[in-house]
Amino acid sequence: MIEKTREYPKEIMILEAIVRRFPPDDFKKAEFEKKLYRKRAGYKGERTLDYFLEQIDHSEMLILHDLRIPVNSTHFQIDTLILTPYFLLIIDSKNYAGTLIFLPEFNQLIRVQNDIEEVFPDPILQTKIQASQLKAFLKKHHITSPPTENLVAISNAQSIIKNPTNDKEVSYRVFRSSNVAFKIPPFYQKHTQFLLSKNDMKKIARLLIKAHESLVPDPKSMNLPFDKLITGVQCPACETFGIVYHQGKWTCKSCGQKSKDAHFQALKDYFLIYGPSITSKQFREFMKVGSPSTAKRLLASMSLTFDGTTKGRIYFPGKSFFD
Ligand SMILES: [Zn+2]
């Protein structure tokens, strides 16, 4: 049973909005594009593992995707946690392209791509640390943790996995996502003691879901050229900014495309970059809408909540605004 689903990360949404509205001639744009590309690849890798995990019989397990649990002044993150009556299993997914060379002796993962060598943190070590943090978290809540297991899923089907020192731990714990159905059963043979009832598993899941804090980075700390970010509503067809609202619809002067709801995406971008509130005046400036009554109508067309009277009204994204 999937107890916690994976959501499209807010961090990626924020980066998408920033990249969309970054001044194209600013050299720093490439840095944000690179980060967005990396985060999207990671998310894609997680989704690939989810897909293969959904194919196996998981009726006796509880699966929790994407946990971020506060511990002391930081957080520990788990891509996928599987609770079974006998053991807990942590799976970290990596979507690295290229040739991946595992060198556990020095806790290194070397990636070679287009003749460039890069060092990544040892993902097996990462999952071990996650396991010990999870145990400490459970202990703090007076729960004795069952044995934990950890795996590293390589989701990029094109990457080449190498284990030059024939390390047993690497061949045991690193696998291709498509192979997950064959990776889990051996753990049932290794851990045979029934330790968690269905209720115990539910209780742990609830505890973790309650403690979970999703990552919402603050664009204010990202050194953005706020005064140069592109404003206006974007054409959904040719991506030109500054399309014009007239007679109940947006019209693009570049390509002629018409849209009734192009302001939705623009308002999403605004909330993601500037924070989750907007006044009617800010809305008019950002959307380049002159008329207060048009702005009012457009604001009313979206699932927003608001505070205050008509004049000083502040609008906030409603519960399902980003869905
Ligand atoms: Zn257009």
Short mmCIF file of N, CA, C and O in Angstrom, two decimals, residues 33-146:
data_model
loop_
_atom_site.label_atom_id
_atom_site.label_comp_id
_atom_site.label_asym_id
_atom_site.label_seq_id
_atom_site.Cartn_x
_atom_site.Cartn_y
_atom_site.Cartn_z
N GLU A 33 19.48 27.20 -14.70
CA GLU A 33 19.06 26.17 -15.65
C GLU A 33 19.72 24.83 -15.31
O GLU A 33 19.09 23.79 -15.36
N LYS A 34 21.00 24.91 -14.94
CA LYS A 34 21.75 23.70 -14.62
C LYS A 34 21.15 23.02 -13.38
O LYS A 34 20.98 21.81 -13.33
N LYS A 35 20.83 23.85 -12.40
CA LYS A 35 20.26 23.32 -11.16
C LYS A 35 18.89 22.69 -11.44
O LYS A 35 18.58 21.61 -10.94
N LEU A 36 18.09 23.37 -12.24
CA LEU A 36 16.77 22.85 -12.60
C LEU A 36 16.90 21.51 -13.33
O LEU A 36 16.18 20.55 -13.02
N TYR A 37 17.83 21.45 -14.26
CA TYR A 37 18.05 20.23 -15.03
C TYR A 37 18.40 19.06 -14.09
O TYR A 37 17.87 17.97 -14.20
N ARG A 38 19.29 19.35 -13.13
CA ARG A 38 19.74 18.32 -12.19
C ARG A 38 18.58 17.85 -11.30
O ARG A 38 18.39 16.67 -11.08
N LYS A 39 17.80 18.80 -10.81
CA LYS A 39 16.67 18.44 -9.92
C LYS A 39 15.61 17.65 -10.68
O LYS A 39 15.01 16.73 -10.15
N ARG A 40 15.36 18.06 -11.94
CA ARG A 40 14.37 17.32 -12.75
C ARG A 40 14.83 15.90 -13.01
O ARG A 40 14.04 14.97 -12.97
N ALA A 41 16.13 15.74 -13.29
CA ALA A 41 16.67 14.40 -13.54
C ALA A 41 16.50 13.53 -12.30
O ALA A 41 16.11 12.37 -12.39
N GLY A 42 16.77 14.10 -11.14
CA GLY A 42 16.62 13.36 -9.88
C GLY A 42 15.18 12.92 -9.67
O GLY A 42 14.91 11.77 -9.32
N TYR A 43 14.27 13.83 -9.93
CA TYR A 43 12.85 13.53 -9.76
C TYR A 43 12.42 12.43 -10.73
O TYR A 43 11.69 11.51 -10.37
N LYS A 44 12.91 12.54 -11.96
CA LYS A 44 12.57 11.53 -12.97
C LYS A 44 13.05 10.15 -12.51
O LYS A 44 12.36 9.15 -12.69
N GLY A 45 14.25 10.11 -11.92
CA GLY A 45 14.79 8.86 -11.42
C GLY A 45 13.92 8.26 -10.33
O GLY A 45 13.68 7.06 -10.28
N GLU A 46 13.42 9.12 -9.44
CA GLU A 46 12.55 8.66 -8.36
C GLU A 46 11.24 8.09 -8.93
O GLU A 46 10.75 7.06 -8.51
N ARG A 47 10.71 8.79 -9.94
CA ARG A 47 9.46 8.33 -10.57
C ARG A 47 9.65 7.00 -11.28
O ARG A 47 8.74 6.16 -11.30
N THR A 48 10.84 6.81 -11.85
CA THR A 48 11.13 5.53 -12.53
C THR A 48 11.09 4.39 -11.52
O THR A 48 10.47 3.35 -11.77
N LEU A 49 11.73 4.60 -10.37
CA LEU A 49 11.69 3.55 -9.34
C LEU A 49 10.25 3.33 -8.87
O LEU A 49 9.82 2.19 -8.70
N ASP A 50 9.50 4.40 -8.67
CA ASP A 50 8.10 4.28 -8.22
C ASP A 50 7.32 3.38 -9.18
O ASP A 50 6.54 2.54 -8.76
N TYR A 51 7.56 3.59 -10.46
CA TYR A 51 6.85 2.83 -11.49
C TYR A 51 7.10 1.34 -11.32
O TYR A 51 6.17 0.53 -11.32
N PHE A 52 8.36 0.95 -11.15
CA PHE A 52 8.68 -0.48 -11.01
C PHE A 52 8.22 -1.03 -9.67
O PHE A 52 7.85 -2.19 -9.56
N LEU A 53 8.22 -0.19 -8.66
CA LEU A 53 7.77 -0.59 -7.33
C LEU A 53 6.27 -0.88 -7.33
O LEU A 53 5.79 -1.79 -6.65
N GLU A 54 5.54 -0.11 -8.12
CA GLU A 54 4.09 -0.30 -8.18
C GLU A 54 3.71 -1.62 -8.86
O GLU A 54 2.60 -2.12 -8.68
N GLN A 55 4.64 -2.19 -9.63
CA GLN A 55 4.36 -3.45 -10.32
C GLN A 55 4.41 -4.66 -9.37
O GLN A 55 3.85 -5.69 -9.67
N ILE A 56 5.12 -4.53 -8.27
CA ILE A 56 5.27 -5.69 -7.39
C ILE A 56 4.12 -5.72 -6.37
O ILE A 56 3.46 -4.72 -6.15
N ASP A 57 3.91 -6.87 -5.77
CA ASP A 57 2.85 -7.00 -4.77
C ASP A 57 3.28 -6.25 -3.51
O ASP A 57 4.20 -6.67 -2.81
N HIS A 58 2.61 -5.14 -3.25
CA HIS A 58 3.01 -4.38 -2.05
C HIS A 58 1.86 -4.31 -1.03
O HIS A 58 1.81 -3.40 -0.21
N SER A 59 0.95 -5.30 -1.11
CA SER A 59 -0.21 -5.28 -0.23
C SER A 59 0.17 -5.43 1.25
O SER A 59 -0.54 -4.93 2.12
N GLU A 60 1.30 -6.10 1.52
CA GLU A 60 1.71 -6.31 2.92
C GLU A 60 2.74 -5.28 3.38
O GLU A 60 3.28 -5.39 4.47
N MET A 61 3.03 -4.32 2.52
CA MET A 61 4.02 -3.30 2.88
C MET A 61 3.34 -1.95 2.97
O MET A 61 2.28 -1.74 2.41
N LEU A 62 3.99 -1.02 3.66
CA LEU A 62 3.58 0.37 3.56
C LEU A 62 4.73 1.14 2.90
O LEU A 62 5.87 1.06 3.35
N ILE A 63 4.39 1.84 1.83
CA ILE A 63 5.43 2.57 1.10
C ILE A 63 5.25 4.07 1.33
O ILE A 63 4.15 4.60 1.15
N LEU A 64 6.33 4.72 1.74
CA LEU A 64 6.29 6.17 1.93
C LEU A 64 7.31 6.81 1.00
O LEU A 64 8.50 6.49 1.07
N HIS A 65 6.84 7.69 0.14
CA HIS A 65 7.73 8.36 -0.79
C HIS A 65 8.11 9.72 -0.24
O HIS A 65 7.30 10.40 0.35
N ASP A 66 9.37 10.08 -0.48
CA ASP A 66 9.77 11.47 -0.31
C ASP A 66 9.53 12.00 1.11
O ASP A 66 8.63 12.79 1.34
N LEU A 67 10.36 11.52 2.03
CA LEU A 67 10.25 12.00 3.41
C LEU A 67 11.37 12.98 3.72
O LEU A 67 12.51 12.78 3.28
N ARG A 68 11.05 14.00 4.44
CA ARG A 68 12.05 14.98 4.88
C ARG A 68 11.74 15.29 6.33
O ARG A 68 10.79 16.00 6.63
N ILE A 69 12.56 14.71 7.20
CA ILE A 69 12.25 14.73 8.63
C ILE A 69 13.24 15.62 9.37
O ILE A 69 14.45 15.45 9.23
N PRO A 70 12.73 16.56 10.17
CA PRO A 70 13.66 17.41 10.92
C PRO A 70 14.37 16.63 12.03
O PRO A 70 13.75 15.80 12.70
N VAL A 71 15.67 16.88 12.14
CA VAL A 71 16.43 16.26 13.22
C VAL A 71 17.47 17.29 13.66
O VAL A 71 18.21 17.82 12.84
N ASN A 72 17.48 17.58 14.93
CA ASN A 72 18.28 18.68 15.48
C ASN A 72 18.02 19.95 14.67
O ASN A 72 16.89 20.35 14.51
N SER A 73 19.06 20.53 14.07
CA SER A 73 18.78 21.77 13.33
C SER A 73 18.75 21.53 11.83
O SER A 73 18.76 22.45 11.04
N THR A 74 18.73 20.24 11.43
CA THR A 74 18.74 19.96 9.99
C THR A 74 17.62 18.96 9.65
O THR A 74 16.68 18.80 10.42
N HIS A 75 17.69 18.34 8.49
CA HIS A 75 16.67 17.38 8.08
C HIS A 75 17.36 16.15 7.52
O HIS A 75 18.45 16.26 6.98
N PHE A 76 16.74 15.00 7.62
CA PHE A 76 17.21 13.88 6.80
C PHE A 76 16.11 13.52 5.82
O PHE A 76 14.93 13.64 6.11
N GLN A 77 16.57 13.13 4.62
CA GLN A 77 15.64 12.87 3.54
C GLN A 77 15.71 11.43 3.09
O GLN A 77 16.80 10.86 2.99
N ILE A 78 14.55 10.84 2.84
CA ILE A 78 14.52 9.47 2.34
C ILE A 78 13.65 9.47 1.08
O ILE A 78 12.50 9.90 1.11
N ASP A 79 14.22 8.99 -0.02
CA ASP A 79 13.46 8.95 -1.29
C ASP A 79 12.27 8.01 -1.17
O ASP A 79 11.16 8.35 -1.52
N THR A 80 12.57 6.79 -0.72
CA THR A 80 11.52 5.77 -0.59
C THR A 80 11.78 4.95 0.67
O THR A 80 12.89 4.46 0.86
N LEU A 81 10.76 4.84 1.50
CA LEU A 81 10.87 4.01 2.70
C LEU A 81 9.78 2.94 2.64
O LEU A 81 8.61 3.25 2.41
N ILE A 82 10.19 1.68 2.81
CA ILE A 82 9.22 0.59 2.78
C ILE A 82 9.17 -0.06 4.16
O ILE A 82 10.20 -0.47 4.71
N LEU A 83 7.98 -0.07 4.73
CA LEU A 83 7.81 -0.71 6.04
C LEU A 83 7.24 -2.10 5.80
O LEU A 83 6.26 -2.26 5.08
N THR A 84 7.87 -3.10 6.40
CA THR A 84 7.33 -4.46 6.36
C THR A 84 7.26 -4.94 7.81
O THR A 84 7.85 -4.31 8.69
N PRO A 85 6.58 -6.04 8.09
CA PRO A 85 6.53 -6.52 9.47
C PRO A 85 7.89 -6.98 10.00
O PRO A 85 8.08 -7.13 11.20
N TYR A 86 8.87 -7.19 9.10
CA TYR A 86 10.14 -7.80 9.47
C TYR A 86 11.34 -6.85 9.43
O TYR A 86 12.33 -7.05 10.11
N PHE A 87 11.24 -5.85 8.59
CA PHE A 87 12.38 -4.92 8.41
C PHE A 87 11.88 -3.63 7.78
O PHE A 87 10.77 -3.57 7.25
N LEU A 88 12.72 -2.60 7.87
CA LEU A 88 12.46 -1.34 7.16
C LEU A 88 13.48 -1.24 6.03
O LEU A 88 14.65 -1.56 6.23
N LEU A 89 13.03 -0.79 4.88
CA LEU A 89 13.93 -0.71 3.73
C LEU A 89 13.96 0.72 3.18
O LEU A 89 12.93 1.30 2.86
N ILE A 90 15.18 1.25 3.11
CA ILE A 90 15.38 2.59 2.53
C ILE A 90 15.93 2.41 1.12
O ILE A 90 16.89 1.67 0.91
N ILE A 91 15.31 3.07 0.15
CA ILE A 91 15.86 3.04 -1.21
C ILE A 91 16.11 4.47 -1.69
O ILE A 91 15.23 5.32 -1.65
N ASP A 92 17.34 4.69 -2.10
CA ASP A 92 17.70 5.99 -2.66
C ASP A 92 17.82 5.81 -4.17
O ASP A 92 18.44 4.85 -4.62
N SER A 93 17.20 6.71 -4.94
CA SER A 93 17.34 6.54 -6.38
C SER A 93 18.25 7.59 -6.97
O SER A 93 18.21 8.76 -6.58
N LYS A 94 19.06 7.14 -7.89
CA LYS A 94 19.98 8.04 -8.59
C LYS A 94 19.70 7.94 -10.07
O LYS A 94 19.46 6.85 -10.59
N ASN A 95 19.72 9.08 -10.73
CA ASN A 95 19.42 9.07 -12.16
C ASN A 95 20.64 9.53 -12.96
O ASN A 95 20.49 10.09 -14.04
N TYR A 96 21.85 9.30 -12.40
CA TYR A 96 23.06 9.77 -13.07
C TYR A 96 23.23 9.12 -14.43
O TYR A 96 23.05 7.92 -14.57
N ALA A 97 23.63 9.94 -15.41
CA ALA A 97 23.97 9.40 -16.73
C ALA A 97 25.46 9.11 -16.77
O ALA A 97 26.20 9.53 -15.88
N GLY A 98 25.90 8.38 -17.77
CA GLY A 98 27.32 8.12 -17.95
C GLY A 98 27.75 6.81 -17.32
O GLY A 98 26.94 5.94 -17.04
N THR A 99 29.07 6.70 -17.08
CA THR A 99 29.61 5.49 -16.46
C THR A 99 29.79 5.76 -14.97
O THR A 99 30.42 6.75 -14.59
N LEU A 100 29.22 4.90 -14.15
CA LEU A 100 29.27 5.09 -12.70
C LEU A 100 30.22 4.06 -12.10
O LEU A 100 29.99 2.85 -12.21
N ILE A 101 31.30 4.54 -11.51
CA ILE A 101 32.31 3.64 -10.95
C ILE A 101 32.26 3.73 -9.43
O ILE A 101 32.55 4.78 -8.85
N PHE A 102 31.87 2.65 -8.80
CA PHE A 102 31.77 2.64 -7.34
C PHE A 102 33.12 2.25 -6.74
O PHE A 102 33.67 1.20 -7.05
N LEU A 103 33.64 3.12 -5.87
CA LEU A 103 34.90 2.85 -5.19
C LEU A 103 34.67 3.00 -3.68
O LEU A 103 35.00 4.03 -3.08
N PRO A 104 34.08 1.97 -3.06
CA PRO A 104 33.65 2.13 -1.66
C PRO A 104 34.80 2.28 -0.68
O PRO A 104 34.60 2.78 0.42
N GLU A 105 36.00 1.85 -1.11
CA GLU A 105 37.14 1.95 -0.19
C GLU A 105 37.32 3.38 0.32
O GLU A 105 37.63 3.60 1.49
N PHE A 106 37.08 4.35 -0.57
CA PHE A 106 37.20 5.75 -0.16
C PHE A 106 35.84 6.45 -0.18
O PHE A 106 35.76 7.66 -0.31
N ASN A 107 34.79 5.67 -0.09
CA ASN A 107 33.43 6.21 -0.13
C ASN A 107 33.22 7.16 -1.30
O ASN A 107 32.76 8.28 -1.14
N GLN A 108 33.57 6.68 -2.46
CA GLN A 108 33.45 7.52 -3.65
C GLN A 108 32.60 6.88 -4.73
O GLN A 108 32.62 5.67 -4.91
N LEU A 109 31.90 7.71 -5.43
CA LEU A 109 31.27 7.29 -6.66
C LEU A 109 31.80 8.23 -7.74
O LEU A 109 31.65 9.45 -7.64
N ILE A 110 32.46 7.64 -8.74
CA ILE A 110 33.02 8.46 -9.82
C ILE A 110 32.09 8.33 -11.01
O ILE A 110 31.69 7.23 -11.38
N ARG A 111 31.77 9.47 -11.58
CA ARG A 111 30.95 9.43 -12.79
C ARG A 111 31.80 9.97 -13.94
O ARG A 111 32.40 11.04 -13.85
N VAL A 112 31.85 9.18 -15.03
CA VAL A 112 32.57 9.62 -16.22
C VAL A 112 31.56 9.84 -17.33
O VAL A 112 30.79 8.95 -17.66
N GLN A 113 31.55 11.06 -17.83
CA GLN A 113 30.62 11.39 -18.91
C GLN A 113 31.30 12.38 -19.85
O GLN A 113 31.83 13.39 -19.39
N ASN A 114 31.30 12.08 -21.12
CA ASN A 114 31.98 12.93 -22.12
C ASN A 114 33.41 13.26 -21.69
O ASN A 114 33.84 14.40 -21.75
N ASP A 115 34.12 12.23 -21.24
CA ASP A 115 35.52 12.37 -20.81
C ASP A 115 35.72 13.25 -19.58
O ASP A 115 36.84 13.63 -19.26
N ILE A 116 34.63 13.62 -18.91
CA ILE A 116 34.78 14.42 -17.70
C ILE A 116 34.52 13.52 -16.49
O ILE A 116 33.52 12.80 -16.45
N GLU A 117 35.46 13.56 -15.53
CA GLU A 117 35.31 12.77 -14.31
C GLU A 117 34.77 13.64 -13.19
O GLU A 117 35.26 14.74 -12.96
N GLU A 118 33.77 13.13 -12.49
CA GLU A 118 33.23 13.88 -11.35
C GLU A 118 33.10 12.92 -10.17
O GLU A 118 32.86 11.73 -10.35
N VAL A 119 33.24 13.47 -8.98
CA VAL A 119 33.07 12.64 -7.77
C VAL A 119 31.72 12.96 -7.14
O VAL A 119 31.38 14.13 -6.96
N PHE A 120 30.98 11.93 -6.82
CA PHE A 120 29.72 12.11 -6.09
C PHE A 120 29.85 11.43 -4.72
O PHE A 120 30.64 10.50 -4.56
N PRO A 121 29.06 11.88 -3.75
CA PRO A 121 29.07 11.19 -2.45
C PRO A 121 28.63 9.74 -2.63
O PRO A 121 27.81 9.43 -3.48
N ASP A 122 29.21 8.87 -1.84
CA ASP A 122 28.89 7.44 -1.89
C ASP A 122 27.42 7.22 -1.50
O ASP A 122 27.05 7.44 -0.35
N PRO A 123 26.58 6.81 -2.46
CA PRO A 123 25.15 6.69 -2.13
C PRO A 123 24.84 5.58 -1.13
O PRO A 123 23.84 5.68 -0.41
N ILE A 124 25.70 4.56 -1.06
CA ILE A 124 25.46 3.50 -0.06
C ILE A 124 25.65 4.09 1.34
O ILE A 124 24.83 3.87 2.25
N LEU A 125 26.71 4.87 1.47
CA LEU A 125 26.96 5.53 2.75
C LEU A 125 25.80 6.47 3.10
O LEU A 125 25.35 6.53 4.25
N GLN A 126 25.31 7.18 2.09
CA GLN A 126 24.17 8.09 2.33
C GLN A 126 22.97 7.34 2.90
O GLN A 126 22.34 7.79 3.86
N THR A 127 22.67 6.19 2.31
CA THR A 127 21.50 5.44 2.80
C THR A 127 21.75 4.87 4.21
O THR A 127 20.83 4.74 5.00
N LYS A 128 23.02 4.56 4.49
CA LYS A 128 23.34 4.07 5.85
C LYS A 128 23.11 5.16 6.88
O LYS A 128 22.61 4.92 7.97
N ILE A 129 23.52 6.37 6.51
CA ILE A 129 23.32 7.51 7.41
C ILE A 129 21.82 7.75 7.61
O ILE A 129 21.35 7.97 8.73
N GLN A 130 21.07 7.67 6.51
CA GLN A 130 19.61 7.84 6.61
C GLN A 130 19.02 6.79 7.56
O GLN A 130 18.14 7.11 8.37
N ALA A 131 19.51 5.56 7.45
CA ALA A 131 18.99 4.49 8.32
C ALA A 131 19.26 4.80 9.79
O ALA A 131 18.39 4.60 10.64
N SER A 132 20.48 5.30 10.08
CA SER A 132 20.77 5.57 11.49
C SER A 132 19.96 6.77 11.99
O SER A 132 19.53 6.80 13.14
N GLN A 133 19.71 7.74 11.10
CA GLN A 133 18.88 8.88 11.50
C GLN A 133 17.42 8.46 11.73
O GLN A 133 16.77 8.93 12.65
N LEU A 134 16.98 7.55 10.88
CA LEU A 134 15.61 7.04 11.05
C LEU A 134 15.47 6.30 12.38
O LEU A 134 14.51 6.50 13.13
N LYS A 135 16.49 5.49 12.69
CA LYS A 135 16.47 4.75 13.97
C LYS A 135 16.43 5.70 15.15
O LYS A 135 15.69 5.49 16.12
N ALA A 136 17.27 6.74 15.06
CA ALA A 136 17.32 7.73 16.16
C ALA A 136 15.98 8.44 16.30
O ALA A 136 15.51 8.67 17.42
N PHE A 137 15.36 8.76 15.17
CA PHE A 137 14.04 9.42 15.19
C PHE A 137 13.01 8.52 15.88
O PHE A 137 12.24 8.97 16.73
N LEU A 138 13.01 7.24 15.51
CA LEU A 138 12.04 6.31 16.10
C LEU A 138 12.29 6.13 17.59
O LEU A 138 11.36 6.08 18.40
N LYS A 139 13.58 6.06 17.95
CA LYS A 139 13.95 5.89 19.36
C LYS A 139 13.44 7.07 20.18
O LYS A 139 12.92 6.89 21.30
N LYS A 140 13.59 8.24 19.61
CA LYS A 140 13.11 9.45 20.29
C LYS A 140 11.61 9.37 20.55
O LYS A 140 11.08 9.95 21.49
N HIS A 141 10.91 8.64 19.69
CA HIS A 141 9.47 8.47 19.86
C HIS A 141 9.13 7.12 20.51
O HIS A 141 8.03 6.60 20.34
N HIS A 142 10.12 6.56 21.22
CA HIS A 142 9.94 5.34 22.01
C HIS A 142 9.52 4.15 21.16
O HIS A 142 8.70 3.33 21.57
N ILE A 143 10.07 4.10 19.95
CA ILE A 143 9.80 2.93 19.09
C ILE A 143 11.13 2.25 18.81
O ILE A 143 12.09 2.88 18.37
N THR A 144 11.18 0.96 19.11
CA THR A 144 12.38 0.21 18.79
C THR A 144 12.31 -0.15 17.32
O THR A 144 11.36 -0.80 16.88
N SER A 145 13.31 0.27 16.59
CA SER A 145 13.28 0.04 15.15
C SER A 145 13.57 -1.42 14.82
O SER A 145 14.47 -2.02 15.39
N PRO A 146 12.82 -1.99 13.90
CA PRO A 146 13.20 -3.30 13.38
C PRO A 146 14.51 -3.15 12.60
O PRO A 146 14.94 -2.01 12.36
#
